[in-house]
């Protein structure tokens, strides 16, 4: 039975971190909301008055009758099944901690364009967004990137993967972060390879994985746009180096 | 060997969700930064150029040589050891998804007073904070509380616990959310019991657990203040009912 991924159609968003794992593993899955009747199916679960495992929000995954939500939790569950996790229990917790750091970073990236609230349009919070994006690019992005670069450098199995000596879902998520930030903040990301050579090498390695390369060329990969997490608003971007 | 919890001294903050689990279980642990030399010990790990399992930020836990970070990840690890997890693998993932929803809510609570950036003082972002707190109290708090209330109502084992039929770390974290919100937003929380009777009953139940009651009276429980997640700024609070 294929996995069922439930996430909004039309954006990569948080669902993309799950899609990349499913695609990299060549897993059998349905992107439910991109099929006919998919939105209704998703809302039926979200609004259910009886489902015990009701999720707060997309993305969520169905594996048979089992439902689970949150990117890091879904990847924790799928990782061993897709051969995208470290094998030891302890390193699985380390991978999960890294994925949660990525989740925090994603929230901060999102909030550069929505610092006041998700209920309001970007245009109604643009001035606050400029202040938040400035702080993000000057302080937060270097802090997160510096940390991820150190994790690579300090990996006893070598600086090519984030956890252990083999490829995991964390590496795929780092790739997506860099892709998204290059779309949203092309000025700020100019020349990032010089400061973060290990991250840049990881990004290149993932992009060349055969299934990922095919996925990126397919129409299953939706383009970045100004509805998702990573939005390109030129007024929020700036050279920081 | 006792667990070692590393978190900033002087605030409950995110560390408190871990402390409550350790205290409820009567576990042997050291709150390292509250001991002599603790800050230096924490910074040595955070700044280490060799530690493979380096965390991004506190809180993190040491269990012997093993280090893991992020509240939800720490509770996922400790839960089975402290008898605060469901027994089935699937319900452990459901509990983890709930804990991650709580983590998202905590970030939104924090951002009511820091919508522009953690690098800036509250006083330098007060106007944006007023707008964000308004949106939070009118839209986000009811959305999260409504969801948690539904999870209780839809629990097939009864509406007294969030997951399965036994007490878990998720219940302890819900207690802390309500304690914190009552401190930060006493006006907005006035009469919340009428709208969320199951949450209110859960809050009362946890408060009366013997080890929790003793902990809350001890000096290990630090008071809420305006340095933590839950801050009482009267200008951000309002009656919403």
Short mmCIF file of C-alpha atoms in Angstrom, two decimals, chain B:
data_model
loop_
_atom_site.label_atom_id
_atom_site.label_comp_id
_atom_site.label_asym_id
_atom_site.label_seq_id
_atom_site.Cartn_x
_atom_site.Cartn_y
_atom_site.Cartn_z
CA UNK B 1 24.66 8.14 36.94
CA UNK B 2 22.28 11.11 37.09
CA UNK B 3 20.98 12.73 33.93
CA UNK B 4 22.52 16.14 33.29
CA UNK B 5 20.17 18.86 32.05
CA UNK B 6 21.81 21.90 30.48
CA UNK B 7 19.72 25.04 30.26
CA UNK B 8 20.06 28.72 31.10
CA UNK B 9 19.75 29.55 34.80
CA UNK B 10 17.19 32.09 35.96
CA UNK B 11 14.31 31.12 33.69
CA UNK B 12 11.94 28.21 33.30
CA UNK B 13 12.06 28.53 29.51
CA UNK B 14 12.05 25.49 27.28
CA UNK B 15 14.07 23.56 29.86
CA UNK B 16 11.02 23.45 32.12
CA UNK B 17 9.23 20.92 29.91
CA UNK B 18 12.13 18.54 30.55
CA UNK B 19 12.36 19.39 34.27
CA UNK B 20 8.68 18.57 34.77
CA UNK B 21 9.17 15.09 33.31
CA UNK B 22 12.27 14.43 35.43
CA UNK B 23 10.52 15.72 38.57
CA UNK B 24 7.28 13.84 37.94
CA UNK B 25 9.25 10.61 37.59
CA UNK B 26 11.43 11.30 40.62
CA UNK B 27 14.48 10.86 38.38
CA UNK B 28 18.02 11.51 39.55
CA UNK B 29 19.24 14.57 37.62
CA UNK B 30 21.51 17.57 37.86
CA UNK B 31 20.38 20.98 36.64
CA UNK B 32 23.96 21.69 35.62
CA UNK B 33 23.87 25.44 35.02
CA UNK B 34 22.36 26.03 38.47
CA UNK B 35 25.50 24.50 40.03
CA UNK B 36 28.91 26.14 40.45
CA UNK B 37 30.80 26.18 37.16
CA UNK B 38 27.71 25.13 35.26
CA UNK B 39 27.67 27.95 32.71
CA UNK B 40 31.27 27.20 31.74
CA UNK B 41 30.44 23.50 31.41
CA UNK B 42 27.49 24.30 29.12
CA UNK B 43 29.46 26.72 26.96
CA UNK B 44 32.33 24.24 26.65
CA UNK B 45 29.94 21.78 25.00
CA UNK B 46 28.21 24.39 22.83
CA UNK B 47 31.53 25.79 21.59
CA UNK B 48 33.36 22.48 21.29
CA UNK B 49 35.33 22.08 18.07
CA UNK B 50 35.49 18.30 18.42
CA UNK B 51 32.23 17.04 19.95
CA UNK B 52 30.39 15.10 17.20
CA UNK B 53 27.00 15.44 18.89
CA UNK B 54 27.28 19.21 19.36
CA UNK B 55 23.87 20.83 20.04
CA UNK B 56 22.67 24.04 18.42
CA UNK B 57 21.29 25.52 21.64
CA UNK B 58 20.06 24.66 25.13
CA UNK B 59 18.19 22.78 26.41
CA UNK B 60 20.21 19.64 25.91
CA UNK B 61 20.59 16.50 27.98
CA UNK B 62 23.62 14.39 28.75
CA UNK B 63 23.12 10.75 29.61
CA UNK B 64 26.65 9.51 30.22
CA UNK B 65 28.57 10.48 27.08
CA UNK B 66 25.47 10.80 24.96
CA UNK B 67 24.18 14.31 24.22
CA UNK B 68 20.83 15.15 22.70
CA UNK B 69 19.02 18.41 22.12
CA UNK B 70 15.50 19.79 21.62
CA UNK B 71 12.71 19.36 24.12
CA UNK B 72 10.61 16.98 22.02
CA UNK B 73 13.65 14.83 21.22
CA UNK B 74 14.76 14.72 24.86
CA UNK B 75 11.26 13.72 25.98
CA UNK B 76 11.06 11.09 23.22
CA UNK B 77 14.31 9.64 24.61
CA UNK B 78 13.46 9.96 28.31
CA UNK B 79 9.80 9.00 28.07
CA UNK B 80 10.22 5.22 28.06
CA UNK B 81 12.97 5.38 30.71
CA UNK B 82 10.79 7.51 33.01
CA UNK B 83 7.60 5.55 32.32
CA UNK B 84 6.05 8.65 30.77
CA UNK B 85 5.46 7.33 27.22
CA UNK B 86 2.77 5.22 25.64
CA UNK B 87 3.96 1.66 25.10
CA UNK B 88 3.16 1.26 21.40
CA UNK B 89 5.52 2.51 18.74
CA UNK B 90 2.70 4.21 16.85
CA UNK B 91 1.35 6.04 19.87
CA UNK B 92 4.90 7.18 20.64
CA UNK B 93 4.91 8.87 17.24
CA UNK B 94 1.51 10.39 17.97
CA UNK B 95 2.84 11.70 21.31
CA UNK B 96 5.88 13.09 19.51
CA UNK B 97 3.62 14.86 16.99
CA UNK B 98 1.67 16.43 19.86
CA UNK B 99 4.89 17.51 21.55
CA UNK B 100 6.02 19.13 18.30
CA UNK B 101 2.69 20.96 18.08
CA UNK B 102 3.36 22.18 21.62
CA UNK B 103 6.87 23.27 20.51
CA UNK B 104 5.38 25.27 17.63
CA UNK B 105 2.91 26.87 20.03
CA UNK B 106 5.76 27.76 22.43
CA UNK B 107 7.62 29.47 19.59
CA UNK B 108 4.52 31.50 18.76
CA UNK B 109 4.09 32.43 22.44
CA UNK B 110 7.72 33.56 22.55
CA UNK B 111 7.34 35.57 19.38
CA UNK B 112 4.47 37.63 20.83
CA UNK B 113 7.18 39.61 22.66
CA UNK B 114 9.96 39.10 20.07
CA UNK B 115 8.35 39.33 16.62
CA UNK B 116 11.30 41.08 14.97
CA UNK B 117 14.25 39.24 16.40
CA UNK B 118 15.86 37.66 19.45
CA UNK B 119 18.86 39.94 18.96
CA UNK B 120 16.77 43.00 19.85
CA UNK B 121 15.29 44.09 23.18
CA UNK B 122 11.55 43.86 23.74
CA UNK B 123 11.40 47.64 24.10
CA UNK B 124 12.75 48.02 20.56
CA UNK B 125 9.97 45.89 19.06
CA UNK B 126 7.04 46.77 21.31
CA UNK B 127 4.76 48.10 18.55
CA UNK B 128 5.23 45.00 16.43
CA UNK B 129 4.75 42.90 19.58
CA UNK B 130 1.36 44.52 20.20
CA UNK B 131 0.22 43.60 16.69
CA UNK B 132 1.56 40.06 16.96
CA UNK B 133 0.07 39.50 20.44
CA UNK B 134 -3.33 40.70 19.18
CA UNK B 135 -3.23 38.18 16.33
CA UNK B 136 -1.97 35.50 18.70
CA UNK B 137 -4.74 35.97 21.27
CA UNK B 138 -7.53 36.33 18.71
CA UNK B 139 -6.53 33.62 16.27
CA UNK B 140 -3.68 31.37 17.29
CA UNK B 141 -4.35 30.64 20.96
CA UNK B 142 -7.97 29.52 20.25
CA UNK B 143 -6.74 27.41 17.34
CA UNK B 144 -4.17 25.55 19.44
CA UNK B 145 -6.41 25.22 22.52
CA UNK B 146 -9.32 24.06 20.37
CA UNK B 147 -7.08 21.41 18.87
CA UNK B 148 -5.76 20.14 22.21
CA UNK B 149 -9.31 20.04 23.60
CA UNK B 150 -10.39 17.92 20.61
CA UNK B 151 -7.48 15.53 21.13
CA UNK B 152 -8.69 14.95 24.69
CA UNK B 153 -12.32 14.57 23.57
CA UNK B 154 -11.38 12.12 20.82
CA UNK B 155 -9.08 9.94 22.91
CA UNK B 156 -10.69 6.49 22.77
CA UNK B 157 -9.27 5.77 26.24
CA UNK B 158 -11.12 8.73 27.74
CA UNK B 159 -10.71 12.52 27.93
CA UNK B 160 -8.39 12.60 30.93
CA UNK B 161 -5.08 12.17 29.12
CA UNK B 162 -3.74 13.35 25.76
CA UNK B 163 -2.38 10.00 24.54
CA UNK B 164 -3.54 6.46 25.38
CA UNK B 165 -5.08 5.77 28.80
CA UNK B 166 -2.08 6.60 30.94
CA UNK B 167 -0.26 9.71 32.00
CA UNK B 168 2.55 10.82 29.62
CA UNK B 169 5.02 13.67 29.23
CA UNK B 170 2.58 15.35 26.84
CA UNK B 171 0.14 15.88 29.74
CA UNK B 172 2.91 17.54 31.76
CA UNK B 173 3.71 19.89 28.88
CA UNK B 174 0.05 20.88 28.50
CA UNK B 175 0.04 21.76 32.20
CA UNK B 176 3.08 24.00 31.72
CA UNK B 177 1.50 25.74 28.71
CA UNK B 178 -1.56 26.65 30.77
CA UNK B 179 0.51 27.76 33.78
CA UNK B 180 2.63 29.96 31.54
CA UNK B 181 -0.25 31.48 29.61
CA UNK B 182 -2.09 32.28 32.85
CA UNK B 183 1.01 34.14 33.98
CA UNK B 184 1.62 35.97 30.69
CA UNK B 185 -1.95 36.73 29.64
CA UNK B 186 -4.19 36.75 32.73
CA UNK B 187 -6.89 38.79 30.99
CA UNK B 188 -6.98 36.65 27.87
CA UNK B 189 -7.05 33.47 29.96
CA UNK B 190 -9.92 34.67 32.18
CA UNK B 191 -12.68 32.09 31.99
CA UNK B 192 -10.79 29.77 29.63
CA UNK B 193 -12.17 26.84 31.65
CA UNK B 194 -15.64 27.38 30.17
CA UNK B 195 -14.38 27.01 26.60
CA UNK B 196 -11.84 24.28 27.28
CA UNK B 197 -13.18 22.21 30.19
CA UNK B 198 -11.09 19.12 29.39
CA UNK B 199 -7.86 21.11 29.27
CA UNK B 200 -8.77 22.82 32.52
CA UNK B 201 -9.44 19.46 34.17
CA UNK B 202 -6.11 18.11 32.89
CA UNK B 203 -4.34 21.18 34.30
CA UNK B 204 -5.92 20.62 37.74
CA UNK B 205 -5.09 16.92 37.69
CA UNK B 206 -1.40 17.48 36.94
CA UNK B 207 -1.09 20.22 39.56
CA UNK B 208 -2.21 17.74 42.23
CA UNK B 209 0.23 14.97 41.33
CA UNK B 210 2.29 14.58 44.51
CA UNK B 211 5.77 15.00 43.01
CA UNK B 212 4.62 17.91 40.83
CA UNK B 213 2.95 19.61 43.80
CA UNK B 214 6.15 19.26 45.84
CA UNK B 215 8.28 20.48 42.94
CA UNK B 216 6.11 23.58 42.43
CA UNK B 217 6.63 24.47 46.10
CA UNK B 218 10.39 23.87 45.99
CA UNK B 219 13.10 26.34 45.03
CA UNK B 220 13.97 24.09 42.10
CA UNK B 221 10.87 25.63 40.44
CA UNK B 222 12.00 29.07 39.38
CA UNK B 223 9.33 31.78 39.19
CA UNK B 224 8.03 33.07 35.86
CA UNK B 225 9.66 36.35 34.91
CA UNK B 226 10.24 38.70 31.99
CA UNK B 227 13.33 36.88 30.72
CA UNK B 228 11.66 33.61 29.73
CA UNK B 229 9.16 32.37 27.17
CA UNK B 230 6.06 33.42 29.10
CA UNK B 231 6.32 37.14 29.91
CA UNK B 232 3.68 39.33 31.47
CA UNK B 233 3.60 42.62 29.61
CA UNK B 234 0.20 44.19 30.41
CA UNK B 235 0.19 46.09 27.10
CA UNK B 236 0.13 42.77 25.20
CA UNK B 237 -2.74 41.24 27.20
CA UNK B 238 -6.46 41.78 26.59
CA UNK B 239 -9.87 40.29 27.24
CA UNK B 240 -10.80 38.28 24.15
CA UNK B 241 -14.09 36.65 25.25
#
